[in-house]
Amino acid sequence: MGSGSRISITGCLCLAGVASVLLTIFADAVLLRELKRSYHTTEAIVCGIAGEGESGDALLKYLKEAPDKAFLQSGARHMAAYGYGASAPTVWELYYRDAKKRVIASSVLFDALLLLLFCFLALLHRRQAVRRVYALEHALFELQGTDGRAFDSDPDLEDVLQERVLSLQKQIQTSRTQMQQEKESTKRLVTDISHQLKTPVAALKTSLELLNGEEMTEAERQEFLAGCIRQLDCLENLTAALVGVSRMEKGMIQIHAAPAPIKDAILSAVSRLYEKAADKQISIELCDGGCAETTDVMHDKKWTAEVFCNLLDNAVKYSGPHSKIRIRTEELVSYVRISVEDEGIGIPQEERTKIFKRFYRGRQARCLEGSGVGLYLAREIIERQNGTIFVLSRSKTQAGSVFSVQLPKV
C-alpha cells in the first residue's frame, strides 16, 4: 500500500468524524424543533380547554385522542389575552428551555467524544502506517545485507507485504548465487586459459630466442621455424576453442532444434573429416540400422554436425594408420543412438567421467595436439537439445573407445 493511500485513509477517518458531528447536530436540531412544538402544543391545548370552561373529561380525552384544533386556537387567544409570550414565559416554556439545555449539553459532549474517537483512530492508523514503513525499511536493509541467512520477517508487515518482501529476498539470493557462480566460473576460465596458453607461448618464445641468438645450420633453422608454425597453429586452434566456449557459456550460440532425420548431420561431418582420415589411411564406415534417414529426431543440423565432426576428429587424431572408424545408428524406444567407434588409444576407466570437463585432457592424449574443449562443447550442444552423450568401454580384445550420442525422437 503506497503512502498516498495511507494519507487518504487517514483523511477519510477525519472526514468521517466531521460528518458524524454534523449529522448529530442536524439530528439535535430536528429533535429540539419537535420538542418545542410538543411543549407549545401541550400548553396551548391545556389553556384552550381551561379557557373554554370544559371539564376534566376533555383533558383526559386529549391524553388519549388527537385534540380539536379549536382548542389550539382558543388557547393561543387566551394566552395572548393574559400576556403570556416571549417576555412572560409559561411553565411549559421553562420546561422546554431546561430540556433544550440538557439536549445541547449532551450533544456537545457526545460530539466531542465522537471527534476524539475518530481522531484517535486516525492517529492510530497513521502510527501503524509509519511503523509499517519503518518495518519495510528495516526489512529492505536486512535483505541488502543478507548472505543467504534466514530472514525473519517483521510481524508488523501486512501479509501481502511480507510475501512481496520474501519474494524479493529469494530473487536477491538467487541473483547473488548466480553472480557468485559466474565469478567462480570466470576465475576457473582465466586459470584454464593461462594454463593452456603457457605451454605454446613458452615453446614459441624459446624457439624464437634460439633463432635470434645462436648460429645454426639451415636445416636446424627450418626445424625451429616449423616448430614455431606448429605452436602458432596450436595458439590459433586454442583461440578458436576459447571463442567457442565463451559464445556457448554466454548464450550467444542459439540452438534451434527441429524434427528431421539425423543422416544429413552425420554426412556433413564425414565430408569434413574424410580427407584428414584418408591422409592416415583410416576408413570411415556408416553402419545404419535403418533409422538414420527414416526416423525424425529433434536436433539442430548445423550444431549436431559440429558434435559429430568433433567426435570424428578425435577418432582420427587418436587412431593409428590403416584403422577403421564406424558410425552406428540404432533406434531405441524414445531415442536414436549414434555411436562413433574407433580403434585408437582408448580412454582409461578413471578418466571417462572427466573427459567432458572444460580443458581436461587425459594422460595418453597430452602428447598430441588438442585444446581439451571439443568434448565439453559437444556435451553442451547435445544437452541443450535434450539429448545425452557418453563414452562406453569396448571389450578387452578391442582397442579404442565408443562415443554415443542419444537424441529424442519426435
Short mmCIF file of C-alpha atoms in Angstrom, two decimals:
data_model
loop_
_atom_site.label_atom_id
_atom_site.label_comp_id
_atom_site.label_asym_id
_atom_site.label_seq_id
_atom_site.Cartn_x
_atom_site.Cartn_y
_atom_site.Cartn_z
CA MET A 1 0.00 0.00 0.00
CA GLY A 2 1.53 3.35 -1.02
CA SER A 3 1.99 6.44 1.16
CA GLY A 4 -0.71 8.29 -0.83
CA SER A 5 -3.22 5.57 0.02
CA ARG A 6 -2.30 5.71 3.70
CA ILE A 7 -2.79 9.53 3.78
CA SER A 8 -6.18 9.22 2.08
CA ILE A 9 -7.34 6.66 4.65
CA THR A 10 -6.29 8.98 7.50
CA GLY A 11 -8.08 11.87 5.83
CA CYS A 12 -11.17 9.72 5.34
CA LEU A 13 -11.24 8.97 9.05
CA CYS A 14 -11.10 12.69 9.86
CA LEU A 15 -13.82 13.48 7.31
CA ALA A 16 -15.95 10.70 8.75
CA GLY A 17 -15.59 12.25 12.20
CA VAL A 18 -16.63 15.71 10.95
CA ALA A 19 -19.57 14.20 9.04
CA SER A 20 -20.72 12.34 12.15
CA VAL A 21 -20.64 15.56 14.21
CA LEU A 22 -22.64 17.44 11.56
CA LEU A 23 -25.14 14.59 11.45
CA THR A 24 -25.62 14.69 15.24
CA ILE A 25 -26.06 18.49 15.12
CA PHE A 26 -28.74 18.12 12.47
CA ALA A 27 -30.44 15.38 14.48
CA ASP A 28 -30.36 17.57 17.62
CA ALA A 29 -31.89 20.49 15.70
CA VAL A 30 -34.72 18.31 14.46
CA LEU A 31 -35.22 16.90 17.97
CA LEU A 32 -35.34 20.35 19.60
CA ARG A 33 -37.77 21.60 16.99
CA GLU A 34 -40.12 18.70 17.61
CA LEU A 35 -39.69 19.06 21.37
CA LYS A 36 -40.53 22.77 21.23
CA ARG A 37 -43.58 22.11 19.07
CA SER A 38 -44.74 19.43 21.53
CA TYR A 39 -44.38 21.71 24.57
CA HIS A 40 -46.12 24.64 22.89
CA THR A 41 -48.91 22.43 21.58
CA THR A 42 -49.47 20.97 25.03
CA GLU A 43 -49.65 24.35 26.79
CA ALA A 44 -51.95 25.77 24.11
CA ILE A 45 -54.35 22.83 24.33
CA VAL A 46 -54.43 22.93 28.12
CA CYS A 47 -55.08 26.67 28.08
CA GLY A 48 -57.73 26.26 25.40
CA ILE A 49 -59.56 23.56 27.35
CA ALA A 50 -59.42 25.63 30.55
CA GLY A 51 -60.43 28.85 28.81
CA GLU A 52 -63.46 27.30 27.17
CA GLY A 53 -64.68 26.06 30.56
CA GLU A 54 -64.52 22.45 29.59
CA SER A 55 -64.43 19.74 32.22
CA GLY A 56 -61.57 17.48 33.05
CA ASP A 57 -63.05 14.89 30.73
CA ALA A 58 -61.88 16.90 27.76
CA LEU A 59 -58.31 16.94 29.11
CA LEU A 60 -58.40 13.20 29.71
CA LYS A 61 -59.74 12.74 26.20
CA TYR A 62 -56.79 14.80 24.87
CA LEU A 63 -54.38 12.44 26.57
CA LYS A 64 -55.77 9.52 24.56
CA GLU A 65 -57.01 11.12 21.35
CA ALA A 66 -55.94 13.90 19.00
CA PRO A 67 -57.18 17.30 20.28
CA ASP A 68 -59.58 19.53 18.44
CA LYS A 69 -57.82 22.31 16.51
CA ALA A 70 -60.28 24.75 18.08
CA PHE A 71 -58.58 24.21 21.44
CA LEU A 72 -55.22 25.23 19.92
CA GLN A 73 -56.62 28.46 18.53
CA SER A 74 -58.58 29.19 21.71
CA GLY A 75 -55.55 28.52 23.89
CA ALA A 76 -53.40 30.90 21.79
CA ARG A 77 -56.01 33.68 22.19
CA HIS A 78 -56.32 33.21 25.95
CA MET A 79 -52.53 33.17 26.44
CA ALA A 80 -52.19 36.37 24.41
CA ALA A 81 -55.00 37.97 26.36
CA TYR A 82 -53.25 37.30 29.64
CA GLY A 83 -49.89 38.49 28.32
CA TYR A 84 -48.07 35.17 28.10
CA GLY A 85 -45.41 35.04 25.44
CA ALA A 86 -41.66 35.54 24.99
CA SER A 87 -41.45 38.15 27.72
CA ALA A 88 -43.60 36.19 30.17
CA PRO A 89 -42.85 32.50 29.59
CA THR A 90 -45.14 29.86 30.89
CA VAL A 91 -44.01 26.91 32.98
CA TRP A 92 -44.08 24.80 29.78
CA GLU A 93 -41.67 27.22 28.15
CA LEU A 94 -39.36 26.95 31.13
CA TYR A 95 -39.57 23.15 30.94
CA TYR A 96 -38.67 23.36 27.25
CA ARG A 97 -35.66 25.61 27.92
CA ASP A 98 -34.35 23.25 30.58
CA ALA A 99 -34.79 20.27 28.26
CA LYS A 100 -33.07 22.23 25.45
CA LYS A 101 -30.04 22.95 27.65
CA ARG A 102 -29.75 19.29 28.60
CA VAL A 103 -30.04 18.13 24.98
CA ILE A 104 -27.41 20.65 23.79
CA ALA A 105 -25.02 19.74 26.62
CA SER A 106 -25.42 16.03 25.91
CA SER A 107 -24.97 16.63 22.18
CA VAL A 108 -21.81 18.70 22.69
CA LEU A 109 -20.36 16.02 24.97
CA PHE A 110 -21.28 13.25 22.51
CA ASP A 111 -19.83 15.19 19.54
CA ALA A 112 -16.60 15.85 21.45
CA LEU A 113 -16.26 12.17 22.32
CA LEU A 114 -17.05 11.22 18.71
CA LEU A 115 -14.40 13.61 17.38
CA LEU A 116 -11.89 12.29 19.88
CA LEU A 117 -12.68 8.72 18.81
CA PHE A 118 -12.15 9.44 15.11
CA CYS A 119 -9.01 11.46 15.80
CA PHE A 120 -7.68 8.57 17.86
CA LEU A 121 -8.45 6.12 15.05
CA ALA A 122 -6.75 8.41 12.51
CA LEU A 123 -3.67 8.79 14.70
CA LEU A 124 -3.60 5.06 15.37
CA HIS A 125 -3.77 4.29 11.67
CA ARG A 126 -1.12 6.89 10.96
CA ARG A 127 1.13 5.41 13.60
CA GLN A 128 0.63 1.90 12.23
CA ALA A 129 1.39 3.17 8.73
CA VAL A 130 4.63 4.76 9.93
CA ARG A 131 5.54 1.54 11.74
CA ARG A 132 4.93 -0.43 8.53
CA VAL A 133 7.18 1.97 6.63
CA TYR A 134 9.93 1.58 9.20
CA ALA A 135 9.40 -2.18 9.21
CA LEU A 136 9.69 -2.29 5.42
CA GLU A 137 12.80 -0.12 5.54
CA HIS A 138 14.31 -2.45 8.14
CA ALA A 139 13.37 -5.48 6.04
CA LEU A 140 15.00 -4.00 2.94
CA PHE A 141 18.16 -3.20 4.88
CA GLU A 142 18.19 -6.78 6.12
CA LEU A 143 17.78 -8.04 2.56
CA GLN A 144 20.56 -5.76 1.36
CA GLY A 145 22.96 -7.20 3.87
CA THR A 146 21.90 -10.84 3.83
CA ASP A 147 24.36 -13.51 2.67
CA GLY A 148 21.99 -16.42 2.34
CA ARG A 149 20.99 -16.26 6.03
CA ALA A 150 17.40 -16.96 7.06
CA PHE A 151 15.35 -13.75 7.06
CA ASP A 152 12.93 -13.11 9.94
CA SER A 153 10.02 -11.10 8.54
CA ASP A 154 8.68 -8.31 10.74
CA PRO A 155 5.27 -9.16 12.26
CA ASP A 156 4.16 -5.57 11.61
CA LEU A 157 4.26 -6.13 7.88
CA GLU A 158 0.99 -6.97 6.24
CA ASP A 159 0.59 -10.43 4.72
CA VAL A 160 0.89 -9.23 1.14
CA LEU A 161 3.85 -7.06 2.01
CA GLN A 162 5.53 -9.96 3.79
CA GLU A 163 5.03 -12.14 0.73
CA ARG A 164 6.49 -9.48 -1.57
CA VAL A 165 9.48 -8.91 0.71
CA LEU A 166 10.19 -12.63 1.00
CA SER A 167 9.87 -12.97 -2.79
CA LEU A 168 12.31 -10.12 -3.19
CA GLN A 169 14.69 -11.83 -0.78
CA LYS A 170 14.59 -15.03 -2.84
CA GLN A 171 15.28 -13.09 -6.02
CA ILE A 172 18.23 -11.30 -4.42
CA GLN A 173 19.66 -14.53 -3.05
CA THR A 174 19.23 -16.23 -6.44
CA SER A 175 20.93 -13.32 -8.18
CA ARG A 176 23.79 -13.39 -5.68
CA THR A 177 24.18 -17.12 -6.10
CA GLN A 178 24.28 -16.74 -9.87
CA MET A 179 26.78 -13.89 -9.58
CA GLN A 180 28.96 -15.97 -7.29
CA GLN A 181 28.79 -18.92 -9.67
CA GLU A 182 29.67 -16.70 -12.62
CA LYS A 183 32.54 -15.23 -10.63
CA GLU A 184 33.90 -18.67 -9.80
CA SER A 185 33.39 -19.79 -13.40
CA THR A 186 35.29 -16.74 -14.66
CA LYS A 187 38.15 -17.43 -12.25
CA ARG A 188 38.35 -21.03 -13.40
CA LEU A 189 38.19 -19.95 -17.03
CA VAL A 190 41.03 -17.46 -16.59
CA THR A 191 43.10 -20.10 -14.79
CA ASP A 192 42.40 -22.65 -17.51
CA ILE A 193 43.24 -20.19 -20.29
CA SER A 194 46.50 -19.16 -18.66
CA HIS A 195 47.42 -22.82 -18.20
CA GLN A 196 46.57 -23.68 -21.80
CA LEU A 197 48.47 -20.70 -23.19
CA LYS A 198 51.54 -21.24 -21.07
CA THR A 199 52.97 -24.22 -22.96
CA PRO A 200 52.71 -23.00 -26.59
CA VAL A 201 53.79 -19.46 -25.69
CA ALA A 202 56.84 -20.76 -23.78
CA ALA A 203 57.79 -23.09 -26.67
CA LEU A 204 57.34 -20.31 -29.21
CA LYS A 205 59.43 -17.91 -27.14
CA THR A 206 62.25 -20.46 -26.76
CA SER A 207 62.31 -21.21 -30.50
CA LEU A 208 62.41 -17.53 -31.43
CA GLU A 209 65.20 -16.83 -28.93
CA LEU A 210 67.24 -19.68 -30.41
CA LEU A 211 66.62 -18.47 -33.93
CA ASN A 212 67.64 -14.96 -32.98
CA GLY A 213 70.67 -15.64 -30.81
CA GLU A 214 72.60 -18.68 -31.99
CA GLU A 215 74.38 -19.78 -35.13
CA MET A 216 72.76 -22.82 -36.65
CA THR A 217 72.56 -24.68 -39.88
CA GLU A 218 69.81 -24.08 -42.40
CA ALA A 219 68.24 -27.44 -41.53
CA GLU A 220 68.13 -26.53 -37.85
CA ARG A 221 66.67 -23.14 -38.69
CA GLN A 222 63.97 -24.72 -40.81
CA GLU A 223 63.21 -27.15 -38.00
CA PHE A 224 62.80 -24.35 -35.48
CA LEU A 225 60.66 -22.36 -37.93
CA ALA A 226 58.45 -25.40 -38.44
CA GLY A 227 58.17 -25.68 -34.65
CA CYS A 228 57.13 -22.02 -34.44
CA ILE A 229 54.48 -22.59 -37.09
CA ARG A 230 53.13 -25.58 -35.13
CA GLN A 231 52.95 -23.55 -31.95
CA LEU A 232 51.19 -20.73 -33.79
CA ASP A 233 48.71 -23.25 -35.18
CA CYS A 234 48.20 -24.53 -31.65
CA LEU A 235 47.54 -20.98 -30.42
CA GLU A 236 45.13 -20.40 -33.28
CA ASN A 237 43.21 -23.59 -32.52
CA LEU A 238 43.19 -22.76 -28.83
CA THR A 239 41.89 -19.25 -29.54
CA ALA A 240 39.11 -20.64 -31.71
CA ALA A 241 38.22 -23.13 -28.98
CA LEU A 242 38.13 -20.40 -26.35
CA VAL A 243 35.87 -18.28 -28.54
CA GLY A 244 33.54 -21.26 -28.89
CA VAL A 245 33.49 -21.82 -25.13
CA SER A 246 32.81 -18.14 -24.47
CA ARG A 247 29.99 -17.99 -27.01
CA MET A 248 28.43 -21.14 -25.61
CA GLU A 249 28.58 -20.04 -21.96
CA LYS A 250 27.28 -16.54 -22.75
CA GLY A 251 24.33 -17.94 -24.70
CA MET A 252 25.48 -16.48 -28.00
CA ILE A 253 25.16 -19.88 -29.68
CA GLN A 254 21.48 -20.41 -30.36
CA ILE A 255 20.29 -24.00 -30.77
CA HIS A 256 17.20 -24.33 -32.97
CA ALA A 257 16.10 -27.96 -32.79
CA ALA A 258 13.68 -29.22 -35.42
CA PRO A 259 12.40 -32.70 -36.38
CA ALA A 260 14.50 -34.22 -39.17
CA PRO A 261 16.46 -37.41 -39.92
CA ILE A 262 19.97 -37.48 -38.46
CA LYS A 263 21.72 -38.75 -41.61
CA ASP A 264 22.33 -35.30 -43.10
CA ALA A 265 24.21 -34.14 -39.98
CA ILE A 266 26.32 -37.33 -40.00
CA LEU A 267 27.21 -37.00 -43.68
CA SER A 268 28.08 -33.32 -43.22
CA ALA A 269 30.58 -34.25 -40.50
CA VAL A 270 32.03 -37.16 -42.53
CA SER A 271 32.59 -34.95 -45.58
CA ARG A 272 34.63 -32.50 -43.48
CA LEU A 273 36.85 -35.22 -41.95
CA TYR A 274 37.12 -37.55 -44.92
CA GLU A 275 40.31 -36.01 -46.33
CA LYS A 276 42.05 -35.94 -42.92
CA ALA A 277 41.15 -39.60 -42.37
CA ALA A 278 42.34 -40.51 -45.87
CA ASP A 279 45.76 -38.95 -45.17
CA LYS A 280 46.20 -41.52 -42.37
CA GLN A 281 44.59 -44.23 -44.46
CA ILE A 282 41.71 -44.52 -41.99
CA SER A 283 38.37 -45.68 -43.37
CA ILE A 284 35.04 -44.35 -42.12
CA GLU A 285 32.09 -46.73 -42.31
CA LEU A 286 28.44 -45.87 -41.74
CA CYS A 287 26.54 -48.81 -40.26
CA ASP A 288 22.95 -47.62 -40.46
CA GLY A 289 20.32 -49.67 -38.69
CA GLY A 290 17.69 -48.19 -40.98
CA CYS A 291 16.75 -45.20 -38.78
CA ALA A 292 19.28 -42.58 -39.87
CA GLU A 293 17.16 -41.41 -42.81
CA THR A 294 13.70 -42.65 -41.81
CA THR A 295 13.30 -41.58 -38.17
CA ASP A 296 12.90 -37.93 -37.23
CA VAL A 297 14.77 -36.69 -34.18
CA MET A 298 14.78 -33.24 -32.58
CA HIS A 299 18.12 -31.62 -33.40
CA ASP A 300 19.85 -28.61 -34.89
CA LYS A 301 21.54 -29.92 -38.04
CA LYS A 302 24.39 -27.39 -38.03
CA TRP A 303 25.46 -27.78 -34.42
CA THR A 304 24.79 -31.51 -34.27
CA ALA A 305 27.09 -31.88 -37.27
CA GLU A 306 29.70 -29.95 -35.24
CA VAL A 307 29.39 -32.56 -32.48
CA PHE A 308 29.90 -35.47 -34.89
CA CYS A 309 32.75 -33.60 -36.54
CA ASN A 310 34.46 -33.25 -33.17
CA LEU A 311 33.97 -36.93 -32.35
CA LEU A 312 35.31 -37.98 -35.77
CA ASP A 313 38.25 -35.59 -35.47
CA ASN A 314 39.20 -37.12 -32.12
CA ALA A 315 38.80 -40.61 -33.56
CA VAL A 316 41.12 -39.78 -36.47
CA LYS A 317 43.60 -37.98 -34.23
CA TYR A 318 43.95 -40.75 -31.65
CA SER A 319 43.78 -43.72 -34.07
CA GLY A 320 46.69 -45.27 -35.90
CA PRO A 321 47.06 -45.65 -39.68
CA HIS A 322 45.11 -48.32 -41.53
CA SER A 323 42.43 -48.45 -38.81
CA LYS A 324 38.65 -48.11 -39.07
CA ILE A 325 36.07 -45.73 -37.68
CA ARG A 326 32.49 -46.99 -37.58
CA ILE A 327 29.40 -44.83 -37.19
CA ARG A 328 26.46 -46.92 -35.98
CA THR A 329 22.85 -45.80 -35.69
CA GLU A 330 20.29 -47.59 -33.54
CA GLU A 331 16.63 -46.80 -32.87
CA LEU A 332 15.55 -47.10 -29.24
CA VAL A 333 12.13 -46.60 -27.66
CA SER A 334 12.38 -42.83 -27.20
CA TYR A 335 15.79 -42.03 -28.68
CA VAL A 336 18.02 -42.61 -31.66
CA ARG A 337 21.57 -43.56 -30.66
CA ILE A 338 24.53 -42.61 -32.86
CA SER A 339 27.84 -44.23 -31.84
CA VAL A 340 31.32 -43.40 -33.13
CA GLU A 341 33.71 -46.34 -32.66
CA ASP A 342 37.45 -46.05 -33.21
CA GLU A 343 40.50 -48.27 -32.80
CA GLY A 344 42.67 -45.67 -31.12
CA ILE A 345 44.44 -45.32 -27.80
CA GLY A 346 41.24 -45.65 -25.78
CA ILE A 347 40.26 -43.92 -22.54
CA PRO A 348 41.11 -45.32 -19.10
CA GLN A 349 38.16 -46.15 -16.85
CA GLU A 350 39.06 -43.50 -14.26
CA GLU A 351 39.07 -40.72 -16.87
CA ARG A 352 35.71 -41.39 -18.51
CA THR A 353 33.82 -39.12 -16.10
CA LYS A 354 36.31 -36.27 -16.59
CA ILE A 355 36.82 -36.02 -20.35
CA PHE A 356 33.71 -33.85 -20.83
CA LYS A 357 35.07 -31.18 -18.48
CA ARG A 358 36.37 -27.96 -19.94
CA PHE A 359 40.10 -28.10 -20.89
CA TYR A 360 40.53 -31.60 -19.50
CA ARG A 361 42.96 -33.86 -21.37
CA GLY A 362 43.79 -37.43 -20.44
CA ARG A 363 47.30 -38.64 -19.75
CA GLN A 364 47.54 -40.51 -23.05
CA ALA A 365 46.24 -37.52 -25.04
CA ARG A 366 48.59 -34.86 -23.68
CA CYS A 367 51.35 -35.78 -26.10
CA LEU A 368 49.08 -34.96 -29.07
CA GLU A 369 47.74 -31.65 -30.30
CA GLY A 370 44.48 -30.52 -28.76
CA SER A 371 42.79 -27.94 -26.54
CA GLY A 372 40.54 -30.08 -24.36
CA VAL A 373 37.33 -28.18 -25.14
CA GLY A 374 35.87 -30.21 -28.01
CA LEU A 375 34.07 -32.76 -25.86
CA TYR A 376 32.96 -30.04 -23.47
CA LEU A 377 31.30 -28.13 -26.33
CA ALA A 378 29.84 -31.38 -27.70
CA ARG A 379 28.20 -32.15 -24.36
CA GLU A 380 26.77 -28.61 -24.09
CA ILE A 381 25.30 -28.76 -27.59
CA ILE A 382 23.72 -32.18 -27.14
CA GLU A 383 22.30 -31.43 -23.68
CA ARG A 384 20.70 -28.23 -24.99
CA GLN A 385 18.82 -30.46 -27.43
CA ASN A 386 17.58 -32.65 -24.55
CA GLY A 387 20.00 -35.39 -25.55
CA THR A 388 22.88 -37.19 -23.87
CA ILE A 389 26.44 -38.02 -24.79
CA PHE A 390 28.66 -40.59 -23.07
CA VAL A 391 31.62 -42.87 -23.66
CA LEU A 392 31.40 -46.66 -23.49
CA SER A 393 34.14 -49.18 -22.87
CA ARG A 394 34.99 -51.74 -25.52
CA SER A 395 35.84 -55.36 -24.89
CA LYS A 396 39.29 -56.27 -23.62
CA THR A 397 40.21 -57.71 -27.01
CA GLN A 398 39.32 -54.49 -28.85
CA ALA A 399 41.26 -51.24 -28.72
CA GLY A 400 39.80 -47.77 -28.90
CA SER A 401 36.67 -46.16 -27.50
CA VAL A 402 32.98 -45.69 -28.34
CA PHE A 403 31.26 -42.30 -28.01
CA SER A 404 27.47 -42.44 -28.12
CA VAL A 405 25.02 -39.62 -28.72
CA GLN A 406 21.31 -40.05 -27.97
CA LEU A 407 18.73 -37.61 -29.35
CA PRO A 408 14.97 -37.73 -28.64
CA LYS A 409 12.65 -38.99 -31.35
CA VAL A 410 9.69 -36.90 -32.46
#
